[in-house]
Coordinates of C-alpha atoms in Angstrom, one line a residue:
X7 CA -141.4 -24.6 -58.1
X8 CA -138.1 -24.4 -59.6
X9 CA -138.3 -20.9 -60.4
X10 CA -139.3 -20.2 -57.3
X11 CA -136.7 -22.2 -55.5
X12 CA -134.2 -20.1 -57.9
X13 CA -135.8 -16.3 -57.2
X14 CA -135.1 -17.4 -53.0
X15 CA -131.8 -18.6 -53.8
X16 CA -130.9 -15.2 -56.0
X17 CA -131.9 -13.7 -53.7
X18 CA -130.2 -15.3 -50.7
X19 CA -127.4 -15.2 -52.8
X20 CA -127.3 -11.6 -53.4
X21 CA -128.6 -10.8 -49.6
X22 CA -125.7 -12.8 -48.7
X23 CA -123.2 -10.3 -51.2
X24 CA -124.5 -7.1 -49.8
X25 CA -124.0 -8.4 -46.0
X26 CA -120.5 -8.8 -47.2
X27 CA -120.3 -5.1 -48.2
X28 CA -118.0 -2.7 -46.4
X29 CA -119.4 1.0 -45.8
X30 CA -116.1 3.4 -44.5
X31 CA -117.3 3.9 -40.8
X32 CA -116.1 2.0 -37.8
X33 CA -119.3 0.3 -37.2
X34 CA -119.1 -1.4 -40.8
X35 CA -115.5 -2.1 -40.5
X36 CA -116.2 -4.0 -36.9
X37 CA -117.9 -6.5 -39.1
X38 CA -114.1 -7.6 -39.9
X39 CA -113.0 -11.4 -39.3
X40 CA -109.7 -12.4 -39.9
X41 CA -109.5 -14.7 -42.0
X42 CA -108.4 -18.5 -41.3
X43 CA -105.6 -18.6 -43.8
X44 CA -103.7 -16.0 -41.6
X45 CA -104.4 -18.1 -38.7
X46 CA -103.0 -21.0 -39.8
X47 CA -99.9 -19.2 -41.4
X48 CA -98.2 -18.1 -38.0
X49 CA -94.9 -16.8 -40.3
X50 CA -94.4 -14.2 -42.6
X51 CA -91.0 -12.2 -43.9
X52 CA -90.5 -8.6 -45.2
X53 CA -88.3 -6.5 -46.1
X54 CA -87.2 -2.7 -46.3
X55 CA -86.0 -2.0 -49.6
X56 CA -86.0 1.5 -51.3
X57 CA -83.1 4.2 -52.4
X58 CA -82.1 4.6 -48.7
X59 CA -80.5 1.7 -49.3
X60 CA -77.5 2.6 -51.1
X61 CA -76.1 4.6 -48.1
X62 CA -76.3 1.1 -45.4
X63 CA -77.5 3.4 -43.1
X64 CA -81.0 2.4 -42.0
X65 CA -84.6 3.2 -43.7
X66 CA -85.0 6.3 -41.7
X67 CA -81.7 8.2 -43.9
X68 CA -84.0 9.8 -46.1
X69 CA -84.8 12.1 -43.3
X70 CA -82.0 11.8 -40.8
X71 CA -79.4 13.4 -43.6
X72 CA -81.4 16.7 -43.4
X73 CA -81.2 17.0 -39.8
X74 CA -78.2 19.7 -39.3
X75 CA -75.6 18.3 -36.3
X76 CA -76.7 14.8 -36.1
X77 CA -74.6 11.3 -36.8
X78 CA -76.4 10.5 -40.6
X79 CA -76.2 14.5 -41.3
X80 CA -72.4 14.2 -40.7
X81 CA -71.9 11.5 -42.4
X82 CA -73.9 12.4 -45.7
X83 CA -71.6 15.5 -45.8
X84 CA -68.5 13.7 -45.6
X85 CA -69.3 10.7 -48.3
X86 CA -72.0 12.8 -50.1
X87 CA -71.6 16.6 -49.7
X88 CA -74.3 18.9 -48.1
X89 CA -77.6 18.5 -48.6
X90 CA -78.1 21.5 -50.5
X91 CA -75.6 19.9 -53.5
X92 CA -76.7 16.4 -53.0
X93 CA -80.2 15.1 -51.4
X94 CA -82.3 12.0 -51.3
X95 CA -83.4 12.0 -54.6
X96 CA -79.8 11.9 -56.1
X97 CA -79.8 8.3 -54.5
X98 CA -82.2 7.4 -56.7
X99 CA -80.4 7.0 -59.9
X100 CA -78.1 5.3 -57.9
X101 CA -80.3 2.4 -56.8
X102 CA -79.6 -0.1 -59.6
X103 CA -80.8 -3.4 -58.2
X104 CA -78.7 -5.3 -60.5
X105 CA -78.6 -8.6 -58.6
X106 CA -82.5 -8.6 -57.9
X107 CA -83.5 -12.3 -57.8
X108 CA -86.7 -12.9 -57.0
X109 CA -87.3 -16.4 -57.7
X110 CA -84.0 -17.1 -55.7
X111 CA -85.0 -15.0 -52.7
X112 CA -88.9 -16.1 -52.1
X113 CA -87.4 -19.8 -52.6
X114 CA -85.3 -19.2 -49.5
X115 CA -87.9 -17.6 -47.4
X116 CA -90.3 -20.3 -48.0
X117 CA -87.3 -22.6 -47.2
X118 CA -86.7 -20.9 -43.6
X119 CA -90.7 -21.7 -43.2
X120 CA -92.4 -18.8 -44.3
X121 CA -96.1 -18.7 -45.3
X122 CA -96.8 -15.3 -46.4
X123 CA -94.4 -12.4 -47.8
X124 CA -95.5 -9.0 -47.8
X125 CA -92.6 -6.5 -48.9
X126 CA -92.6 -2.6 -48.2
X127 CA -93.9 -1.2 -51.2
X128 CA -93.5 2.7 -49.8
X129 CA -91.8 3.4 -47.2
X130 CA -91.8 7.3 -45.7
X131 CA -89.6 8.5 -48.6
X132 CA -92.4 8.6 -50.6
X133 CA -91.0 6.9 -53.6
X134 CA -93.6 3.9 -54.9
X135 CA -92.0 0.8 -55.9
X136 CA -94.7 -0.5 -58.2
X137 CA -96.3 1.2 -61.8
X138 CA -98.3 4.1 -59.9
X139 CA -100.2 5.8 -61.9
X140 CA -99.7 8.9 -59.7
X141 CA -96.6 10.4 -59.1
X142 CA -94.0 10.1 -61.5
X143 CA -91.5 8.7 -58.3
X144 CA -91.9 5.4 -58.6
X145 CA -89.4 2.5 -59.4
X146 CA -90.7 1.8 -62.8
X147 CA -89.9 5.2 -64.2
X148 CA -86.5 6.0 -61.9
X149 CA -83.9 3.9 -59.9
X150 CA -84.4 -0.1 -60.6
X151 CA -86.4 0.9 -63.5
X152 CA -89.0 -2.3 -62.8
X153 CA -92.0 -2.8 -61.1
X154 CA -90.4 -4.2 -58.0
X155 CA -93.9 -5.3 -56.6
X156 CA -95.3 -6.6 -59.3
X157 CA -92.4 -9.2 -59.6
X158 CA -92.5 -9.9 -55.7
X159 CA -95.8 -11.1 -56.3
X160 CA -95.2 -13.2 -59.2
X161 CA -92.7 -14.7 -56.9
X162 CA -94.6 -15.0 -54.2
X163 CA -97.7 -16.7 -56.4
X164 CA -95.3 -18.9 -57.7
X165 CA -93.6 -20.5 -54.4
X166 CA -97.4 -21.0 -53.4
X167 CA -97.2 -17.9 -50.5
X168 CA -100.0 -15.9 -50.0
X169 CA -98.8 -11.9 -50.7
X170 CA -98.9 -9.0 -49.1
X171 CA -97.7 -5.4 -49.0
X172 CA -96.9 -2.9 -46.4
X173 CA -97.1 0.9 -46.7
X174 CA -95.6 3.5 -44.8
X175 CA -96.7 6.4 -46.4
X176 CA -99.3 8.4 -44.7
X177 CA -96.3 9.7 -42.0
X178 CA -94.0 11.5 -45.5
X179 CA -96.0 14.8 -45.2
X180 CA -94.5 15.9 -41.8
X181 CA -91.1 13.0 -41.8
X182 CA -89.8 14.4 -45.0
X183 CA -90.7 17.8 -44.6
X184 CA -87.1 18.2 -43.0
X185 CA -85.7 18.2 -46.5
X186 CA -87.7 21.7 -47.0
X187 CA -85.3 23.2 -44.2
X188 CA -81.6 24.7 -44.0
X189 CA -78.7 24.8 -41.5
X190 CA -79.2 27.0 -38.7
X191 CA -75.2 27.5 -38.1
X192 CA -72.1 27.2 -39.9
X193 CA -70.8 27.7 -43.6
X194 CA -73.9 26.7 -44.8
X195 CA -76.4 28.6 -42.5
X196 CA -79.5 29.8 -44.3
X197 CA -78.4 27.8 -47.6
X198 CA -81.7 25.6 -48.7
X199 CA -81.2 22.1 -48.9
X200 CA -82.7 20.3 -52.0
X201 CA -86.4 20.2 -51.4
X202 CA -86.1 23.6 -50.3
X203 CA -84.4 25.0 -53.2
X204 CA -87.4 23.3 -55.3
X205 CA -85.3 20.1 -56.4
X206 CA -87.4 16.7 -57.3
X207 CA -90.7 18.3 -57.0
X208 CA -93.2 15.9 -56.2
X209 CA -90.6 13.9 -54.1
X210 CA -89.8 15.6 -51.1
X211 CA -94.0 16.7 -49.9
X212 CA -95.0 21.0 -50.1
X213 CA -93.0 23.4 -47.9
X214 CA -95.4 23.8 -44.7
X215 CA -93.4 25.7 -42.4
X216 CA -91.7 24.2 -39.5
X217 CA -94.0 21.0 -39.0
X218 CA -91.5 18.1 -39.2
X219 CA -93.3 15.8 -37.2
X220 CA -91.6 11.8 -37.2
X221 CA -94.4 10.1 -36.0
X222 CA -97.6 11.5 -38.2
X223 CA -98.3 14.6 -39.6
X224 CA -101.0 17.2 -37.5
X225 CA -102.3 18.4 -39.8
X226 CA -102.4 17.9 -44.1
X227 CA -103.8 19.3 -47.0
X228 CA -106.9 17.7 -48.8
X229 CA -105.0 17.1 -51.5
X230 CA -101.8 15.4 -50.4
X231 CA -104.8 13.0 -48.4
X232 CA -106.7 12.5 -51.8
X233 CA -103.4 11.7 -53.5
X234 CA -102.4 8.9 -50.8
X235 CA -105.8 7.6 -51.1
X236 CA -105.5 7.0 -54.6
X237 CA -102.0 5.6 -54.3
X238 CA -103.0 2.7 -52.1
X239 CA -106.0 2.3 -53.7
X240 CA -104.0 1.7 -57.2
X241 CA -101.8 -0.5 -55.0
X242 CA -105.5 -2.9 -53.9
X243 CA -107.1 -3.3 -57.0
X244 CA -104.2 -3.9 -59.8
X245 CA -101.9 -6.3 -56.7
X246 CA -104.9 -7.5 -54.9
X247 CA -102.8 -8.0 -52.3
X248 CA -103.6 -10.8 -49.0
X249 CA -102.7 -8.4 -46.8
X250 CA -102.3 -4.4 -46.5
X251 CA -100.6 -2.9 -43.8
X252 CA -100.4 0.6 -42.0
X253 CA -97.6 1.6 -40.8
X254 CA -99.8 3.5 -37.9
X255 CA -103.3 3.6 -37.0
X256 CA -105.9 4.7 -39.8
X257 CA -104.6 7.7 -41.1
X258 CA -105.1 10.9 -41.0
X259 CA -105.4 13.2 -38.0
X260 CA -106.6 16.9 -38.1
X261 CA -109.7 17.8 -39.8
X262 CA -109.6 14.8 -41.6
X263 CA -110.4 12.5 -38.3
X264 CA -109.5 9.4 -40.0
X265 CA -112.3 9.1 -42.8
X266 CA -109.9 9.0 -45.8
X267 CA -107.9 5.7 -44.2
X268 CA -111.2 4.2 -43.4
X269 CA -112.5 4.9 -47.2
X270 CA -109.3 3.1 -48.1
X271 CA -109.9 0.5 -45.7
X272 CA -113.1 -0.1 -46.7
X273 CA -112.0 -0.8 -50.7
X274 CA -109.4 -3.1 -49.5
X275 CA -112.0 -5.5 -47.9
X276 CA -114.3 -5.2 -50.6
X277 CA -111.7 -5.8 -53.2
X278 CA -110.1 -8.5 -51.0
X279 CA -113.3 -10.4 -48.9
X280 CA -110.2 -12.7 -47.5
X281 CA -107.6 -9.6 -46.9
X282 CA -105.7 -9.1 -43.8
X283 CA -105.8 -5.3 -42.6
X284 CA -102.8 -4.5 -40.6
X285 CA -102.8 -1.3 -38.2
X286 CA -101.2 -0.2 -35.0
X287 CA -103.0 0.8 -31.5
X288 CA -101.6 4.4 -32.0
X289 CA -104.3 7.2 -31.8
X290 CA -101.7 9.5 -31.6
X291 CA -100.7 8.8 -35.1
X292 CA -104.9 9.0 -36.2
X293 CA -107.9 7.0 -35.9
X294 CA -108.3 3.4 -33.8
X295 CA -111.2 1.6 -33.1
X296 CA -110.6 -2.3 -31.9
X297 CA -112.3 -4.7 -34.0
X298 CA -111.8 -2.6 -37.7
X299 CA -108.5 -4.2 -38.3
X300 CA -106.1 -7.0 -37.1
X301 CA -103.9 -5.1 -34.4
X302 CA -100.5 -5.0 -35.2
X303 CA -97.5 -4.5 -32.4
X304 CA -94.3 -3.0 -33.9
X305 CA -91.5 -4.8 -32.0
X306 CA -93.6 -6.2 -29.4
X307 CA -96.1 -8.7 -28.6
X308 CA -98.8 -9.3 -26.2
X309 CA -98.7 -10.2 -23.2
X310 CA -101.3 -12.7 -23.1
X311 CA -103.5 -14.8 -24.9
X312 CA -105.8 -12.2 -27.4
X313 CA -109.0 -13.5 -28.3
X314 CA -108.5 -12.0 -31.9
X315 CA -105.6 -13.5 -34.4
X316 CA -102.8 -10.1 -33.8
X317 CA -99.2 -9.8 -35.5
X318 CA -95.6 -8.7 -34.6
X319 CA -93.3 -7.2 -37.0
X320 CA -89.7 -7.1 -36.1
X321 CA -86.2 -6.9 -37.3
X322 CA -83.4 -9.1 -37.1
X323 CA -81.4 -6.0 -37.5
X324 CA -82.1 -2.5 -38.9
X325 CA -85.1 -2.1 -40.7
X326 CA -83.3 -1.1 -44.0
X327 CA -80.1 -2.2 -44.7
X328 CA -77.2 -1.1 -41.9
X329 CA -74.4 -4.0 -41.6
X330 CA -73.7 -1.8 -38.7
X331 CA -76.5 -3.5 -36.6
X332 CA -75.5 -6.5 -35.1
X333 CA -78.3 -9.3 -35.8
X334 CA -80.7 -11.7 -33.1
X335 CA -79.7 -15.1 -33.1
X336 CA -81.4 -17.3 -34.8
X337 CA -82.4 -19.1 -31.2
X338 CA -84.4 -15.6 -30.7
X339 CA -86.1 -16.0 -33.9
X340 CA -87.6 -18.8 -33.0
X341 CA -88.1 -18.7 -29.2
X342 CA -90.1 -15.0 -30.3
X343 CA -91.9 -17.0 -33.0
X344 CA -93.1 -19.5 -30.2
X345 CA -93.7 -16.9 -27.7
X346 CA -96.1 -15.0 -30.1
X347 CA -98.0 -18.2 -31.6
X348 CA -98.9 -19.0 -28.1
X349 CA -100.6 -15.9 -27.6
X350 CA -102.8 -16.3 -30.7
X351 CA -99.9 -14.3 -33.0
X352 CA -97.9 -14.0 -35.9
X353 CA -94.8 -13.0 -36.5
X354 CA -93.5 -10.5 -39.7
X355 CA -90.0 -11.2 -39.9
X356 CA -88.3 -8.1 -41.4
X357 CA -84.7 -9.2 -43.4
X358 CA -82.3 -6.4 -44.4
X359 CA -81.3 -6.5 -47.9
X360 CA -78.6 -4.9 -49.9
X361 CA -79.3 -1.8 -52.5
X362 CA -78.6 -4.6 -55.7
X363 CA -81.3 -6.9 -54.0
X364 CA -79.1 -9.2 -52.2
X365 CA -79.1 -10.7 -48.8
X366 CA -75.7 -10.6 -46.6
X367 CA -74.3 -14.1 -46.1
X368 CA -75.2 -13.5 -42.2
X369 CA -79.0 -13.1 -43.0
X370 CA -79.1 -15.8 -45.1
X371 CA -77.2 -18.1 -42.6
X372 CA -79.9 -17.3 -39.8
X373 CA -83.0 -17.7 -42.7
X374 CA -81.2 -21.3 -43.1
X375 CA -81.3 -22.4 -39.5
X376 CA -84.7 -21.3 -38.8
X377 CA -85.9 -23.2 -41.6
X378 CA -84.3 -26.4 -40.2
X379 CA -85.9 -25.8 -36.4
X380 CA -89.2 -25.0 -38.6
X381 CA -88.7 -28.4 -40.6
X382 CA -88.9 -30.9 -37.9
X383 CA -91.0 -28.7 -34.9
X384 CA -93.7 -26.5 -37.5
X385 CA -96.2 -29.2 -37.0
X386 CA -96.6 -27.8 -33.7
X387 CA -96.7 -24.1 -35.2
X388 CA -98.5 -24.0 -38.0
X389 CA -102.3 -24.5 -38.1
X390 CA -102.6 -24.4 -34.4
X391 CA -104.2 -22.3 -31.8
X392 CA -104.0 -21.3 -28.3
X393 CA -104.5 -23.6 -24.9
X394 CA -105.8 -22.0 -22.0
X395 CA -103.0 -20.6 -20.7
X396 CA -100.2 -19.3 -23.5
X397 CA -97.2 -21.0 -21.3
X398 CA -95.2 -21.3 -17.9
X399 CA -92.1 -19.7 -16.4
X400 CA -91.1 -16.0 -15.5
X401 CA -88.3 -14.9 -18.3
X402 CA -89.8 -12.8 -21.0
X403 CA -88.0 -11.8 -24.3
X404 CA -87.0 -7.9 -24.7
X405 CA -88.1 -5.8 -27.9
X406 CA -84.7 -5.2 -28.5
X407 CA -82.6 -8.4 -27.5
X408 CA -80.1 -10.1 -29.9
X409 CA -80.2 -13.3 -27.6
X410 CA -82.5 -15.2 -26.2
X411 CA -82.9 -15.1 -22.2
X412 CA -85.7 -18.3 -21.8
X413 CA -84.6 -21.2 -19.9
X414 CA -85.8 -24.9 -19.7
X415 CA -88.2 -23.6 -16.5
X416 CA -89.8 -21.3 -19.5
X417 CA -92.9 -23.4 -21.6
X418 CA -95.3 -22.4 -24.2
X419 CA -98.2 -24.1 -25.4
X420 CA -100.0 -24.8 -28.8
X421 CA -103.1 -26.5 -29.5
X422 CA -104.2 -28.7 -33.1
X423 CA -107.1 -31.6 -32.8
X424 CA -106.0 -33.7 -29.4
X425 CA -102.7 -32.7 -29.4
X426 CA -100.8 -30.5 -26.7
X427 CA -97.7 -28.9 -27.8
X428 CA -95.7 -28.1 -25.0
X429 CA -92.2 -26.4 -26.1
X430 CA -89.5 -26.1 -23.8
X431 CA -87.7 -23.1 -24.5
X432 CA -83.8 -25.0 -23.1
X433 CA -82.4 -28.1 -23.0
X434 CA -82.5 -29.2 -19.4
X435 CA -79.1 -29.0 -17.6
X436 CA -77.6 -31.8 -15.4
X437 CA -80.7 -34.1 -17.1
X438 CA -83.1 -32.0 -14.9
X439 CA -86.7 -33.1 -15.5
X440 CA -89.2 -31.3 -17.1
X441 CA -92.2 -30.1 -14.7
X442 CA -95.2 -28.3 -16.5
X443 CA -97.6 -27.6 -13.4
X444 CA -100.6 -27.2 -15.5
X445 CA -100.6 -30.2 -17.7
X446 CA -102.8 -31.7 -14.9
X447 CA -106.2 -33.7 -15.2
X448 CA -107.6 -30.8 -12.9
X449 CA -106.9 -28.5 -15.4
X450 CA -109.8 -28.0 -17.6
X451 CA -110.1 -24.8 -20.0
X452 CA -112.8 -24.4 -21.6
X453 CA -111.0 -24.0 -25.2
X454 CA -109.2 -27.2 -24.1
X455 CA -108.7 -29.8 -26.7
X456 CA -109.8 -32.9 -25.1
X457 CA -111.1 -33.8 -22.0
X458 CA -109.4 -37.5 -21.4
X459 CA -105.9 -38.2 -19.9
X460 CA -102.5 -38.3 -21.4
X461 CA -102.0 -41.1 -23.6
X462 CA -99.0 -40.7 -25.1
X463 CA -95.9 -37.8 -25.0
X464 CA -92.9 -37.9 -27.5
X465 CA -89.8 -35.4 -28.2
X466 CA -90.1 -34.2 -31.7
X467 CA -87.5 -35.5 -33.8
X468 CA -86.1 -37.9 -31.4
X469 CA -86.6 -41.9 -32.9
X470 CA -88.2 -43.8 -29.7
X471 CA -87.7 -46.8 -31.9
X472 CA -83.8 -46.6 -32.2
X473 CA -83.1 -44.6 -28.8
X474 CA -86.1 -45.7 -26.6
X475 CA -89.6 -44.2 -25.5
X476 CA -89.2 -40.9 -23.7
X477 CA -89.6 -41.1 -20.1
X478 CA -92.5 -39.4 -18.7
X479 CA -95.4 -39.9 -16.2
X480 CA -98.3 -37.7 -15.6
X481 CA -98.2 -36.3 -11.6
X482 CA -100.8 -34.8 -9.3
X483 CA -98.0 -31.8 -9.3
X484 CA -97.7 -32.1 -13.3
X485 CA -96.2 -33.8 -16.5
X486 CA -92.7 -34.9 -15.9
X487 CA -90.6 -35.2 -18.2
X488 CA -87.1 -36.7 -18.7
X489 CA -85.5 -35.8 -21.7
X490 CA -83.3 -37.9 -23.8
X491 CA -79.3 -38.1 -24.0
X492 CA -79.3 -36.7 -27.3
X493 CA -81.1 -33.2 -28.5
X494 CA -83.3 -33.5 -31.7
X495 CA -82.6 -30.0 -32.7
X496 CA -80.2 -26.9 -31.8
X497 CA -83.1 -24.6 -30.3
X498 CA -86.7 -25.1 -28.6
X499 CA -87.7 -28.4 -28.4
X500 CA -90.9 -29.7 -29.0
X501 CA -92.9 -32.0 -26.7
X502 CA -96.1 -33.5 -28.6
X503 CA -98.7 -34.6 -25.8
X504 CA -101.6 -37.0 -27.3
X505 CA -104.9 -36.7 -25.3
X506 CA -107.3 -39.4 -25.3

C-alpha cells in the first residue's frame, strides 16, 4: 500500500509540474495568474540609468542627438561637436558611476515604502548593464565597468525587496537606426554620422535604409530577433528576476508575428513559476492577447476597477536624468498611488538619477515624505484589495500633472479582512463634514467585506485617547464624518471603518 500510495503521489506530483508548464502560444500563456506577492506589494521604484545620462538630457538623447535641426541635435553640437566626430558611444567611456551606492540607495527606497525594485537593465540604446554574454556593449566590459544588475539585486535581496528588471530593447532596431543617417543641409550635409561611418559596430543596430521608426521596428532581421531573444533570456535564468518587463507589447512585428517575445515569455514563467510579466496594450508595437501577461499602462491608469492585478509606471520627472524637468509633488505621489490601488493597481515609481549613481537632493526629499505618509497610512495600502466601487468624487489626476487636483469631495476605497479604508484625498475646509454616499447598509457588493453595520471609524494617526473619539454617525444618505482639529499627516488621510 505504501508503494502504491507513493507511485499516485509521483505521479500527482509530476502531473501537477507539467500543468505548470508554459508552451510559447497565447493559449498556454492565458494560463498566467499573477501572483499574490505582487498583489500585496502595491509599490515599486525604478530607475533610468545608462550612458545617456551624462548629458542630463532625458533617456531618449541617444537618438534625439542624431536628429539634424532639433533641440538635443543643437545642443550635442554646441557641448559635444557633430555627430559625425562625437556619437553616443563616446558617452560611454564617460559614464563612470563613481558614487554608485547600492546599499545606500535600495535602503532609501524601502524607506519611502517600497516593496519591489526593478531597475532598467537596457534601455533602447542597446547597451546591457549586466555580464551578457552577447554583445560585447555591456557595462561590465565598458563605462561603469560593473555588473550594475547584478549588484541591484544583491541590494535588493538584502533590504528583503522582491527584484525585478525592465527591458526596453526590442524598439533599438528602428529608434537607433537614426545614428546610421547624415545631415540633409548645411556644412555637414551628406557627412555620415558615427554609426554610419561604421563606428562602435555592434552598438548602433545594421544600416536598413530609411526605417527610423520610435515606437517599434516594421520589420527586423532574424538575426537581430534571435540575438534579443538570447539577451533577455541570459538576463531570466542567471538574475531570475520577480518581474520582467516590456517596454511594449510582445515583440516583434512583421513576419515574425510575435512568436519570438512569446518564446521568451514563455522561459520567464518556466524559470520564474512566481514571475510577474509586464507588457503594454499596444498592438501597434507587436503582439497582445489579454490574459498572457499583467497589463501595464505607461503614464496612466485605469479607469475603473480591473478584475486582474495591472501596474502604472510613471515618472516623477524625466525618465532619465534631466534637472530640467520640474518634479510631481510628493502630495501627487501619493494621491496617484491611492488612486491606482483602488482600482486593483500598482504603481512603478520611476526616480531620476545622476550619471555617478546619485540621487538629486529634490528626489531624495520627495522619496522622504512619501515614506512618512506610507509609515502611518500603508496599513490601508498594502495587502489590500478593491471594494465595490474604487471611490467617490468627479476630479481625476492628469498623466502629466506636477500637482495634485483632488479635493476632500474626492474618496477612494481599499478593502483588508472587515476593514473599509476610505481615504479622503483633502483636509476638509471650514471643518466641512465628510459625506461618502455609498458607505450605506443598502450598499451590498458582492466582493464586500462584511455584511454587518459599522462598528467603529477612526482617523489614522490621530490618538482618540489624548484628543477624543472622532465624530461620526452612520446616515441613511451616508457615513458622516467630522474630522478632528488637528491633521495626522501632510497628505491623504486615512479613515479606517471596522465592520461587524
Amino acid at each position: 500500500m505504501r508503494i502504491l500510495f507513493a507511485f499516485v503521489f509521483l505521479f500527482s506530483f509530476s502531473s501537477q509540474l507539467k500543468a505548470e508548464t508554459f508552451e510559447p502560444t497565447v493559449d498556454s500563456l492565458q494560463k498566467y495568474q499573477c501572483p499574490e506577492w505582487f498583489r500585496d506589494a502595491k509599490f515599486g521604484i525604478y530607475l533610468h540609468w545608462g550612458a545617456y545620462s551624462v548629458a542630463e538630457q532625458g533617456e531618449w538623447y541617444a537618438r534625439k542627438l542624431y536628429i539634424e535641426g532639433g533641440p538635443e541635435y543643437n545642443h550635442h553640437c554646441e557641448v559635444y561637436g557633430h555627430p559625425s566626430e562625437f556619437g553616443y558611444a563616446d558617452f560611454i567611456p564617460m559614464w563612470k558611476a563613481e558614487n554608485f551606492d547600492p546599499d545606500a540607495l535600495l535602503a532609501l527606497f524601502k524607506r519611502a515604502g517600497a516593496k519591489y525594485f526593478s531597475p532598467c537593465a537596457v534601455h533602447h540604446d542597446n547597451f546591457d548593464l549586466w555580464d551578457s554574454k552577447h554583445p560585447r556593449w555591456n557595462s561590465v566590459k565598458m563605462g561603469p565597468q560593473r555588473d550594475l544588475v547584478r549588484l541591484w539585486k544583491d541590494a535588493t535581496v538584502k533590504a528583503g525587496l522582491r527584484f525585478g528588471v525592465t527591458t526596453h530593447l526590442s524598439r533599438s532596431y528602428s529608434w537607433l537606426n537614426t545614428a546610421n543617417g547624415a545631415d540633409t543641409q548645411g556644412d555637414k550635409k551628406g557627412v555620415p554620422y558615427d554609426g554610419a561611418a561604421g563606428k562602435a559596430p555592434g552598438l548602433y543596430p545594421p544600416h536598413h535604409g530609411q526605417s527610423t521608426h520610435q515606437r517599434a521596428p516594421l520589420e527586423t532581421t532574424e538575426e537581430w530577433r534571435k540575438r534579443w531573444s538570447k539577451r533577455i533570456n541570459q538576463l531570466v535564468e542567471d538574475y531570475g528576476p520577480d518581474l520582467l518587463y516590456f517596454d511594449c507589447a510582445v515583440p516583434f512585428r512583421g513576419v515574425d508575428q510575435g512568436q519570438t517575445g512569446l518564446n521568451v515569455i514563455a522561459n520567464f514563467y518556466n524559470h520564474r513559476p512566481e514571475g510577474v510579466m509586464c507588457i503594454k496594450q499596444r498592438p501597434w508595437q507587436g503582439l497582445y492577447a489579454d490574459g498572457i501577461a499583467t497589463l501595464d499602462y505607461e503614464r496612466g491608469k485605469a479607469s475603473h476597477i480591473l478584475d486582474a492585478p495591472w501596474q502604472t509606471d510613471d515618472s516623477i520627472g524625466s525618465w532619465g536624468y534631466n534637472p530640467s524637468v520640474p518634479y510631481m509633488e510628493p502630495g501627487l505621489v501619493i494621491d496617484k498611488l491611492i488612486d491606482i490601488v483602488s482600482k486593483n493597481g500598482n504603481l512603478l515609481l520611476n526616480i531620476p538619477i545622476k550619471a555617478d549613481g546619485t540621487l538629486d537632493q529634490q528626489a531624495t526629499d520627495l522619496l522622504t515624505e512619501v515614506g512618512e505618509w506610507i509609515d502611518l497610512n500603508g496599513e490601508a495600502i498594502y495587502g489590500t484589495r478593491p471594494w465595490g466601487v474604487y471611490g467617490e468624487g468627479f476630479h481625476e489626476i492628469g498623466a502629466h500633472d506636477k500637482k495634485s487636483k483632488l479635493t476632500a469631495k474626492d474618496i477612494r476605497y481599499t478593502t483588508k479582512d472587515n476593514v473599509l479604508y476610505a481615504f479622503v484625498m483633502d483636509w476638509p475646509k471650514e471643518n466641512s463634514p465628510i459625506l461618502m454616499e455609498f458607505v450605506t447598509p443598502l450598499y451590498q457588493p458582492t466582493d464586500r467585506i462584511a455584511g454587518g453595520p459599522i462598528q467603529s471609524v477612526e482617523l489614522l494617526g490621530h490618538d482618540s485617547a489624548k484628543d477624543g473619539p472622532l465624530d461620526w454617525k452612520a446616515d441613511p444618505d451616508g457615513l458622516i464624518v467630522h474630522f478632528p482639529d488637528q491633521r495626522p499627516c501632510e497628505h491623504a488621510f486615512v479613515l479606517k471603518i471596522t465592520l461587524e
